[in-house]
Tab-separated table of C-alpha atoms and ligand atoms in Angstrom:
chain	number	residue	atom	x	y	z
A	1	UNK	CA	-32.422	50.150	0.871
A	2	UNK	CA	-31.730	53.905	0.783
A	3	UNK	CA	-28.721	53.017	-1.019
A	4	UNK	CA	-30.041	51.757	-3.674
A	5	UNK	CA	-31.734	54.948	-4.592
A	6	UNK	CA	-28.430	56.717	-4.685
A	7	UNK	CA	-26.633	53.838	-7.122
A	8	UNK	CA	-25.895	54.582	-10.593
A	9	UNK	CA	-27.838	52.535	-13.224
A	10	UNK	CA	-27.242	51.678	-16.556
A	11	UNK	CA	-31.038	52.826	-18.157
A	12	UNK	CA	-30.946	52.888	-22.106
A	13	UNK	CA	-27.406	51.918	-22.344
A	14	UNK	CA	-26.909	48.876	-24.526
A	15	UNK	CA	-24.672	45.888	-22.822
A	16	UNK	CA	-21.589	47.143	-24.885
A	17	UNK	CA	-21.654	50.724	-23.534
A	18	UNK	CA	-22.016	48.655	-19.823
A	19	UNK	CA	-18.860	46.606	-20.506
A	20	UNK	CA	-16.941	49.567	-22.171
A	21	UNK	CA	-17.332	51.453	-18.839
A	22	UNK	CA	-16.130	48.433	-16.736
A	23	UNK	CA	-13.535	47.637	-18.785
A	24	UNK	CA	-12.231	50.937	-18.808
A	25	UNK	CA	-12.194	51.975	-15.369
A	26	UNK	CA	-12.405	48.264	-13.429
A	27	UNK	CA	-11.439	45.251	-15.495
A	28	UNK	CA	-9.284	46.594	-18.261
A	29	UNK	CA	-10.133	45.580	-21.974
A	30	UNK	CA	-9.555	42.265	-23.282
A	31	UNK	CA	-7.643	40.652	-26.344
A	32	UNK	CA	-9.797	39.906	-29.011
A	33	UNK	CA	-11.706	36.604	-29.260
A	34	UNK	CA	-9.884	33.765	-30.622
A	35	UNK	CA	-10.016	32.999	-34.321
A	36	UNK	CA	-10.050	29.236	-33.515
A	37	UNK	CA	-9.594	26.814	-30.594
A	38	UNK	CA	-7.793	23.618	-31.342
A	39	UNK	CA	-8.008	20.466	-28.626
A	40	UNK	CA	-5.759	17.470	-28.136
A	41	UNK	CA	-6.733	14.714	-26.247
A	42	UNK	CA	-3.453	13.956	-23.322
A	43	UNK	CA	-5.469	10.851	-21.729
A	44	UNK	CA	-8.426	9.623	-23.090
A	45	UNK	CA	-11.638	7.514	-22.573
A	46	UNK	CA	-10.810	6.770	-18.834
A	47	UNK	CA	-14.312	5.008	-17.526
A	48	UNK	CA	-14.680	6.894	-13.548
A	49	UNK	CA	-17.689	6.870	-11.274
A	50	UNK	CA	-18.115	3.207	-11.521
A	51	UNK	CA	-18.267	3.175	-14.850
A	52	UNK	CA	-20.775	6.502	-14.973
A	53	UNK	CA	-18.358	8.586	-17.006
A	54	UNK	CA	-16.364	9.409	-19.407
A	55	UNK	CA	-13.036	11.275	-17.952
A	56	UNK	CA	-9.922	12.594	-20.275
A	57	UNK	CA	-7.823	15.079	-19.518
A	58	UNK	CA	-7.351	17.490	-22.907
A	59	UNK	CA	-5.190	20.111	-23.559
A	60	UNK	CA	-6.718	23.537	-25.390
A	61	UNK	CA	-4.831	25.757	-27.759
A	62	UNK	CA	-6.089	29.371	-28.869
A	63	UNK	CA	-4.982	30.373	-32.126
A	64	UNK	CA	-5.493	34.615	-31.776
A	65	UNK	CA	-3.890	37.762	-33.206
A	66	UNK	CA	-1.198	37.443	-30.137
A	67	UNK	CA	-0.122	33.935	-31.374
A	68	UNK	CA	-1.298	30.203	-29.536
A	69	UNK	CA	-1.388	29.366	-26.350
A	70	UNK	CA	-2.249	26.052	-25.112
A	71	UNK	CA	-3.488	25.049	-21.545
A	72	UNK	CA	-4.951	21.869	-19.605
A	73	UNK	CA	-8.266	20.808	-19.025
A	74	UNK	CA	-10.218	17.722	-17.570
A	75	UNK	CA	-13.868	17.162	-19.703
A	76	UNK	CA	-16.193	14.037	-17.813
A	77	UNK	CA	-19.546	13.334	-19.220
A	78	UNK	CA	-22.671	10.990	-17.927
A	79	UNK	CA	-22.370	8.261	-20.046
A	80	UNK	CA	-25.851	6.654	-21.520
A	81	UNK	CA	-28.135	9.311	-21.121
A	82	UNK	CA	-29.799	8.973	-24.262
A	83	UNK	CA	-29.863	12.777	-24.616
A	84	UNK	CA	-27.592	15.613	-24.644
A	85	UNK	CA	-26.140	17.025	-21.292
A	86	UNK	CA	-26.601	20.233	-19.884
A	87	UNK	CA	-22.359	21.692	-18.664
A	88	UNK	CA	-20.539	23.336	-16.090
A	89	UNK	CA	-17.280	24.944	-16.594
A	90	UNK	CA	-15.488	25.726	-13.601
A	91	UNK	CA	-12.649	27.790	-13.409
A	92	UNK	CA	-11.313	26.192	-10.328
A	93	UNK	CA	-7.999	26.753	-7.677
A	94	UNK	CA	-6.469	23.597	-8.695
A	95	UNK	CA	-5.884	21.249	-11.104
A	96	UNK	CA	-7.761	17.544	-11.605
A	97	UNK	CA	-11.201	16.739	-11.333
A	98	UNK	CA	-12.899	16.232	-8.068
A	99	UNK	CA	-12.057	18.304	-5.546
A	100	UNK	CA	-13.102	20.331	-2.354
A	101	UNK	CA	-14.393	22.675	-3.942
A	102	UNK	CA	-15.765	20.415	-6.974
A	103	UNK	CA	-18.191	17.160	-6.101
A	104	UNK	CA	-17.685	15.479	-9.663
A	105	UNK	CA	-19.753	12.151	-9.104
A	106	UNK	CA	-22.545	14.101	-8.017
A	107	UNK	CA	-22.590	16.715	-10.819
A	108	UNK	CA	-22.499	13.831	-12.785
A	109	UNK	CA	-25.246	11.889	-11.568
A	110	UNK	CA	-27.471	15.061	-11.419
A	111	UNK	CA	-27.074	14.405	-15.266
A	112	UNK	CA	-24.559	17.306	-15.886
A	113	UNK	CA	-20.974	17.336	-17.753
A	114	UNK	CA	-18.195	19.208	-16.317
A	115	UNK	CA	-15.259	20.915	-18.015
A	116	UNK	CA	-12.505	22.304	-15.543
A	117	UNK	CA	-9.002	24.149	-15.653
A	118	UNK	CA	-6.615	25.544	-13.233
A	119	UNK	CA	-6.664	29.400	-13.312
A	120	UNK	CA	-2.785	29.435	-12.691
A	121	UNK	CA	-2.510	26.722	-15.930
A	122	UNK	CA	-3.691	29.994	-17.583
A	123	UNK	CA	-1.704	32.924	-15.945
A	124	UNK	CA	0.039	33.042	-12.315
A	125	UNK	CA	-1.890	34.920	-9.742
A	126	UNK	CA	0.477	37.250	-8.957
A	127	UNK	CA	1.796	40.733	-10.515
A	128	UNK	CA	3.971	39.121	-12.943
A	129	UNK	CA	2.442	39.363	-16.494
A	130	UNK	CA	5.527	38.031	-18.170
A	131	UNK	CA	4.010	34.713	-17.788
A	132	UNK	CA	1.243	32.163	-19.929
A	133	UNK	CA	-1.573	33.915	-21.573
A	134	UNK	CA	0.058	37.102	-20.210
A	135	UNK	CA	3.440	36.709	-21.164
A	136	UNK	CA	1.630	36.535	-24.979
A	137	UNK	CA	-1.318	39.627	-24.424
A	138	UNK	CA	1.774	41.949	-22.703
A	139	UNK	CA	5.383	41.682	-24.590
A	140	UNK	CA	7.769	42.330	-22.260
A	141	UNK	CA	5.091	42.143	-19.219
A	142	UNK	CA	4.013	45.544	-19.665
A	143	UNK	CA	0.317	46.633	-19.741
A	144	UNK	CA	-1.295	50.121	-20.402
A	145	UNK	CA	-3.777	51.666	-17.262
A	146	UNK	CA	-7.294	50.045	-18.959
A	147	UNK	CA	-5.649	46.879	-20.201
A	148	UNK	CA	-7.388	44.142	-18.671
A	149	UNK	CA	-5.765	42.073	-15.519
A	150	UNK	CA	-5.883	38.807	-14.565
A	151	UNK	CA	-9.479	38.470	-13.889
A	152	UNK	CA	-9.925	39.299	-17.473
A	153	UNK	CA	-7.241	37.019	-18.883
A	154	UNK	CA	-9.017	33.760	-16.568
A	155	UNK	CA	-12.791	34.744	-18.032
A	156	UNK	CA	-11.203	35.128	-21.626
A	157	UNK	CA	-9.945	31.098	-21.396
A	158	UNK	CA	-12.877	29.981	-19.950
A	159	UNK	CA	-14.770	31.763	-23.390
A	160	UNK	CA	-12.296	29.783	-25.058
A	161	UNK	CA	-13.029	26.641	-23.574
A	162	UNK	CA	-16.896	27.733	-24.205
A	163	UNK	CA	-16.044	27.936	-27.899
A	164	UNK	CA	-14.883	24.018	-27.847
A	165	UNK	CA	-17.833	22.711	-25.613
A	166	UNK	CA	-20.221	23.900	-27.995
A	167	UNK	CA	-19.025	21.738	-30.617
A	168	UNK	CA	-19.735	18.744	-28.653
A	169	UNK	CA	-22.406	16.455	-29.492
A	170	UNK	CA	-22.856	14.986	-26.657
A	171	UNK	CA	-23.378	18.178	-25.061
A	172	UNK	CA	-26.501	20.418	-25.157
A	173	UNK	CA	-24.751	23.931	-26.244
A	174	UNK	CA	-27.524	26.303	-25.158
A	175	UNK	CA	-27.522	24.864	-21.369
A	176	UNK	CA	-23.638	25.461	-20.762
A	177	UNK	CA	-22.859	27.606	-17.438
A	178	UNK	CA	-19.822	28.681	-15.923
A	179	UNK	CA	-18.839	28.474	-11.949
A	180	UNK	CA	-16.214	29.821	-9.636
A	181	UNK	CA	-15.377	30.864	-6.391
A	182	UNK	CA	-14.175	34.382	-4.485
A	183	UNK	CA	-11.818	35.335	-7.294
A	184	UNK	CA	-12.845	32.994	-9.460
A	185	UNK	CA	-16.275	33.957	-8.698
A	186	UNK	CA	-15.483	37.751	-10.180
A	187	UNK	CA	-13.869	35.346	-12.916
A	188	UNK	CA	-17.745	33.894	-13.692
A	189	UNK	CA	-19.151	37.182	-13.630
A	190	UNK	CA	-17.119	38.761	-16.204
A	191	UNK	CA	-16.800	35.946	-18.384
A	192	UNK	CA	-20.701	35.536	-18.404
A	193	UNK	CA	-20.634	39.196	-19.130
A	194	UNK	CA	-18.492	38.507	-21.825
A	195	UNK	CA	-20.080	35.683	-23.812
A	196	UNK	CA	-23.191	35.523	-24.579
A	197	UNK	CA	-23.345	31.954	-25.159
A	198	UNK	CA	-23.419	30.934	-21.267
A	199	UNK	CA	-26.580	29.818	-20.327
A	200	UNK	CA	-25.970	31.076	-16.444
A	201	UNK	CA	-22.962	32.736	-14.530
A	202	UNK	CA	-22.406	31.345	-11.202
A	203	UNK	CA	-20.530	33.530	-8.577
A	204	UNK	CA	-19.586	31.570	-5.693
A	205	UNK	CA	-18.884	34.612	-2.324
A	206	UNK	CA	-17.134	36.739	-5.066
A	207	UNK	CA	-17.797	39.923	-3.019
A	208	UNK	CA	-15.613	42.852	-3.970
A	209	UNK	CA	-15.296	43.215	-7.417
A	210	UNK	CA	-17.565	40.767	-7.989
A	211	UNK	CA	-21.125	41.082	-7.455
A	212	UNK	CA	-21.122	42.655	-3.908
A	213	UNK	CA	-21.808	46.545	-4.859
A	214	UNK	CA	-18.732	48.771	-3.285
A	215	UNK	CA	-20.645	51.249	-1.773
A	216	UNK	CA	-20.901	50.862	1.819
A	217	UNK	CA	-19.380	47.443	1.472
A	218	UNK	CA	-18.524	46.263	5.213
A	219	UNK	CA	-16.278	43.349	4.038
A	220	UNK	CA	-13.611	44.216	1.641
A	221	UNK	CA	-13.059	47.815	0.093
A	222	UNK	CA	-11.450	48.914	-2.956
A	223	UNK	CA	-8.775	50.014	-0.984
A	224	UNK	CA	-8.027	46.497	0.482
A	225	UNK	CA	-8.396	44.809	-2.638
A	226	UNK	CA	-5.793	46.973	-5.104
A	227	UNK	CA	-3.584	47.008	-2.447
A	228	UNK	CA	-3.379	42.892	-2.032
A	229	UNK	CA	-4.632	41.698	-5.691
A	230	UNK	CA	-4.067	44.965	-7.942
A	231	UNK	CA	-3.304	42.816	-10.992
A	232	UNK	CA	-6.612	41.561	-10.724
A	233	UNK	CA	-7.945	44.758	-12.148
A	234	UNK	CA	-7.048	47.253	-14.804
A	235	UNK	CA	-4.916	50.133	-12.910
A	236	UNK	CA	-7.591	53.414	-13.190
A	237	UNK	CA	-9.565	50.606	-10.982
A	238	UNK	CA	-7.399	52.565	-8.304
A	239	UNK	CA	-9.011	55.926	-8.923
A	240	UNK	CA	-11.882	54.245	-6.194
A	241	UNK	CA	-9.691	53.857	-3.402
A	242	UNK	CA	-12.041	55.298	-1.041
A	243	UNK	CA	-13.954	56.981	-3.325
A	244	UNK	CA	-16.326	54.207	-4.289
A	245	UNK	CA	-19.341	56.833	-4.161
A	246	UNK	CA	-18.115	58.596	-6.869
A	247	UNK	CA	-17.740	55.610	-9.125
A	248	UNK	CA	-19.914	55.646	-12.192
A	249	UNK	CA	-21.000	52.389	-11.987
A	250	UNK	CA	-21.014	49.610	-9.252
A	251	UNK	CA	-20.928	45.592	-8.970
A	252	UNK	CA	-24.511	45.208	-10.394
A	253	UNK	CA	-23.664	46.688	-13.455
A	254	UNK	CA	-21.353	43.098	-13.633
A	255	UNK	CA	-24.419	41.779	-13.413
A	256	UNK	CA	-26.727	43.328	-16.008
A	257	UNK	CA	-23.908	42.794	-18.700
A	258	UNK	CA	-24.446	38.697	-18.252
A	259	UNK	CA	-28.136	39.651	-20.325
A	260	UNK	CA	-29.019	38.059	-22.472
A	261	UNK	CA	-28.473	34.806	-20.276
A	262	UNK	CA	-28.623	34.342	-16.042
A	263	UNK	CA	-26.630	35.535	-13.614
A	264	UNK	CA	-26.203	33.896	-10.115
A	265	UNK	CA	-25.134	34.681	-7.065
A	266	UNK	CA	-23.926	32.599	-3.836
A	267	UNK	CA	-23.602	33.938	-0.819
A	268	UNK	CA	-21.917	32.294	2.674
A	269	UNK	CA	-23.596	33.763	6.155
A	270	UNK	CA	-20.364	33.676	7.650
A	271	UNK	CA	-18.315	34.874	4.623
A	272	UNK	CA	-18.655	38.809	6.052
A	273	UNK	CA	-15.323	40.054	4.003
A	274	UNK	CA	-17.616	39.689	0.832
A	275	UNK	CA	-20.488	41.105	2.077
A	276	UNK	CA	-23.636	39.226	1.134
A	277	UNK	CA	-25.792	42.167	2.551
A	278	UNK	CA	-24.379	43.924	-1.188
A	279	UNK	CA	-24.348	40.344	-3.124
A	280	UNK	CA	-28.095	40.637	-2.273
A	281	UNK	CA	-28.863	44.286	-3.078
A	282	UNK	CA	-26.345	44.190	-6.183
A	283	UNK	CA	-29.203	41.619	-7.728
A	284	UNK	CA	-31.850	43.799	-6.677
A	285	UNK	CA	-30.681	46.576	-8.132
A	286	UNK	CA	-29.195	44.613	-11.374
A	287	UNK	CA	-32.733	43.115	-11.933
A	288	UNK	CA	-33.963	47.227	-13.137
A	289	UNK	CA	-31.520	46.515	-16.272
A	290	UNK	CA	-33.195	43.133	-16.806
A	291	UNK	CA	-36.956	44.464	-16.661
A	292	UNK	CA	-36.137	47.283	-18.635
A	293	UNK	CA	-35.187	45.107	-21.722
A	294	UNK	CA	-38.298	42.834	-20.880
A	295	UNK	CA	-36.759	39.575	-18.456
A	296	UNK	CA	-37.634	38.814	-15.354
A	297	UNK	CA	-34.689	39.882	-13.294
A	298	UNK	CA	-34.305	39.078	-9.154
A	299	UNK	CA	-37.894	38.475	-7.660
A	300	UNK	CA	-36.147	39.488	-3.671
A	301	UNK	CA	-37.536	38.221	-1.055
A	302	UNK	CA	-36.885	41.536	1.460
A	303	UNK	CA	-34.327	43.793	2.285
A	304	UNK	CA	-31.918	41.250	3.665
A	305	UNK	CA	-31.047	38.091	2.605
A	306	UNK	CA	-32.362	34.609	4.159
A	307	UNK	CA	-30.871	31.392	5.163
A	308	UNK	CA	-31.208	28.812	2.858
A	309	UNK	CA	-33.966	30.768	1.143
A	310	UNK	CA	-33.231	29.711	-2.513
A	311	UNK	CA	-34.728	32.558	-4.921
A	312	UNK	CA	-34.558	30.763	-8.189
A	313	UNK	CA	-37.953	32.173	-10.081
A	314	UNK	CA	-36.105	34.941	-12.354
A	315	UNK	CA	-33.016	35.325	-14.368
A	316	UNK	CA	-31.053	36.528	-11.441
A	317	UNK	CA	-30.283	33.457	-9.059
A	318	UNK	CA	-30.067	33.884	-5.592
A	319	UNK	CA	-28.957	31.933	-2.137
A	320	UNK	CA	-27.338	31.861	0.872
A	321	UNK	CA	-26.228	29.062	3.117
A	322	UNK	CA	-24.543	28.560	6.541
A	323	UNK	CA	-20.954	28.534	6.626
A	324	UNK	CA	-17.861	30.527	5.655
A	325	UNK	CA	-15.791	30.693	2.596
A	326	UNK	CA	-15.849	27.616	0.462
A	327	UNK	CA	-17.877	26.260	-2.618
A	328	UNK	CA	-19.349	23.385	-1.137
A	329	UNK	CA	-21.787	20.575	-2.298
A	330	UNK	CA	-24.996	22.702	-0.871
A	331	UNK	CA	-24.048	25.559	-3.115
A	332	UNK	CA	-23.450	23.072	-6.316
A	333	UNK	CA	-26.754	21.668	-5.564
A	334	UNK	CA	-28.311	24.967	-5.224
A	335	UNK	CA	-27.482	25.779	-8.851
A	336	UNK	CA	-28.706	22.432	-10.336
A	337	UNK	CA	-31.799	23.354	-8.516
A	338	UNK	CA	-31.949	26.531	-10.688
A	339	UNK	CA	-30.897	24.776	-13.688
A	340	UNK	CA	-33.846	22.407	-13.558
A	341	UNK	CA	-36.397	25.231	-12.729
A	342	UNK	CA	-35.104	27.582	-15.208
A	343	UNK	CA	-34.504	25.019	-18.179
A	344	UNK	CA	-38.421	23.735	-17.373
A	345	UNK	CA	-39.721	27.399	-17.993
B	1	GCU	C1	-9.180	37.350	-0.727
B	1	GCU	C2	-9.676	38.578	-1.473
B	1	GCU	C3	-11.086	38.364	-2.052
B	1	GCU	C4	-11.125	37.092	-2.854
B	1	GCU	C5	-10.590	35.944	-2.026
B	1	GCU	C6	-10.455	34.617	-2.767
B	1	GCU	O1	-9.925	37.162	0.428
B	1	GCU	O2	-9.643	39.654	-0.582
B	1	GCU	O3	-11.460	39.451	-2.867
B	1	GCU	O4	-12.419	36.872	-3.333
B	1	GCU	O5	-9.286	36.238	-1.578
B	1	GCU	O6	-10.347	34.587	-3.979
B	1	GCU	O7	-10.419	33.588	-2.075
């Protein structure tokens, strides 16, 4: 725990200072919020899950100071409820609904709607900005050292996709979170950080550069991840190639920017590359910045996390389960878990 006496923390700054520091010197900044979202409807009304739900595949387009762009999604619902439905957006690997990663019929029957894209549908995950949302944000591909990479282009659609589900009626617009996985995961974080409207960020083993703090990480560095992904991140994000202890912030200040609402964090036993040792002590050390403006933040349960140990009393979220890398069922029924508590405080 010594090292949390040594982190930086973000006392008596206000949540836009926080972002302004990550976006300058991790994320990059983003494009401006839409001015409107627009939805067609590809394939509608399809009745799946025996009849359960109601499944279309829909296509959103952002109207914004750097033009429209358009990209697919899949919306299901629980049909008769009687009642509006809490949501999920996930930002997922691949396209469809119902996947490995994604156990539709039993989201559904838990009572929740889903909304889901495919990050690449968005922007390719790969250096070339030339390319979807990109291509528009970057004429010509080209992007200044704090403008925002492709982590920040993902979280900035699923916002977008926020601004639609809201309008819904079948859908209860206070109780909408947003979920993803390792990269994706970072994805959840930020966009949580950057809408206020979520009701809960879910990080899936998002490690590095997501909520796993960088200092004395002993999965991935800084180092390892700008030299594989550096187009996740804005390029003075480099300036912390091993010199993370001279950083003036670190991952839990990802997660004190998702206040006003939750933030959540998975964590795998096996997945040692992102370090759940630091996704722990990142929500122990976020949770200061939480009871400082008056919330209940992480309520730990010891230095070190535990095995299927659910901590889901405060505003920070908090398990870990057996296994490696992978969003599985457990970890989707982990955060309905949370839901329920936190939505019956
Ligand atoms: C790599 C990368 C991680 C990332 C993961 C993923 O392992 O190093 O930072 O979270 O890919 O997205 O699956």
């Amino acid at each position: 725990m010594e090292l949390l006496n040594r982190l930086p923390y973000p006392t008596g700054l206000s949540k836009e200072e926080i972002l302004d520091l990550l976006f300058r010197e991790e994320y990059g900044y983003l494009p401006k919020k839409p001015d409107s979202v627009t939805v067609k409807v590809e394939n509608p009304g399809i009745h799946h899950f025996a009849g359960k739900g109601y499944l279309a595949r829909l296509s959103l387009t952002i109207h914004a100071e750097f033009g429209e762009f358009t990209f697919p999604f899949y919306y299901v619902y629980p049909l008769n409820t009687g009642k509006k439905v809490p949501a999920f957006i996930h930002i997922n690997f691949r396209d469809g609904i119902s996947d490995r990663y994604q156990p539709a019929e039993e989201i559904l029957d838990r009572g929740y709607a889903l909304f889901t894209f495919c990050y690449e549908n968005v922007t390719s995950d790969n250096s070339d900005f030339t390319n979807g949302l990109a291509g528009l944000v970057y004429p010509g591909g080209k992007r200044s050292p704090d403008s925002c990479g492709k982590l920040g282009l993902w979280a900035y659609a699923a916002s977008a996709l926020l601004d639609y589900a809201v309008t819904l009626p079948e859908i209860d617009a206070d109780k909408i979170s947003v979920v993803g996985h390792s990269r994706l995961g970072k994805t959840a974080l930020l966009a949580g950080a950057i809408d206020e409207r979520f009701y809960c960020a879910f990080s899936n083993d998002s490690g590095c550069g997501g909520a796993a703090l960088a200092r004395e990480n002993t999965g991935e560095t800084v180092r390892a991840i700008t030299k594989n992904f550096p187009f996740w991140f804005c390029e003075n994000y480099q300036k912390y190639i091993d010199n993370e202890e001279n950083m003036p912030f670190d991952q839990h200040w990802l997660i004190s920017a998702n206040l006003p609402h939750r933030a959540y964090v998975a964590s795998a036993e096996g997945d040692t590359w992102a370090c759940p040792q630091n996704e722990y002590l990142s929500c122990v050390a976020a949770s200061k910045y939480y009871e400082e403006n008056g919330k209940t933040g992480f309520i730990p349960d010891g230095d070190t996390p535990k095995l299927r140990n659910p901590l889901h009393e405060g505003m920070i979220g908090h398990h870990m389960r057996p296994g490696l890398h992978f969003l599985s069922r457990e970890d989707w029924n982990y955060y309905i878990d949370y839901l329920e508590k936190q939505f019956s405080k």
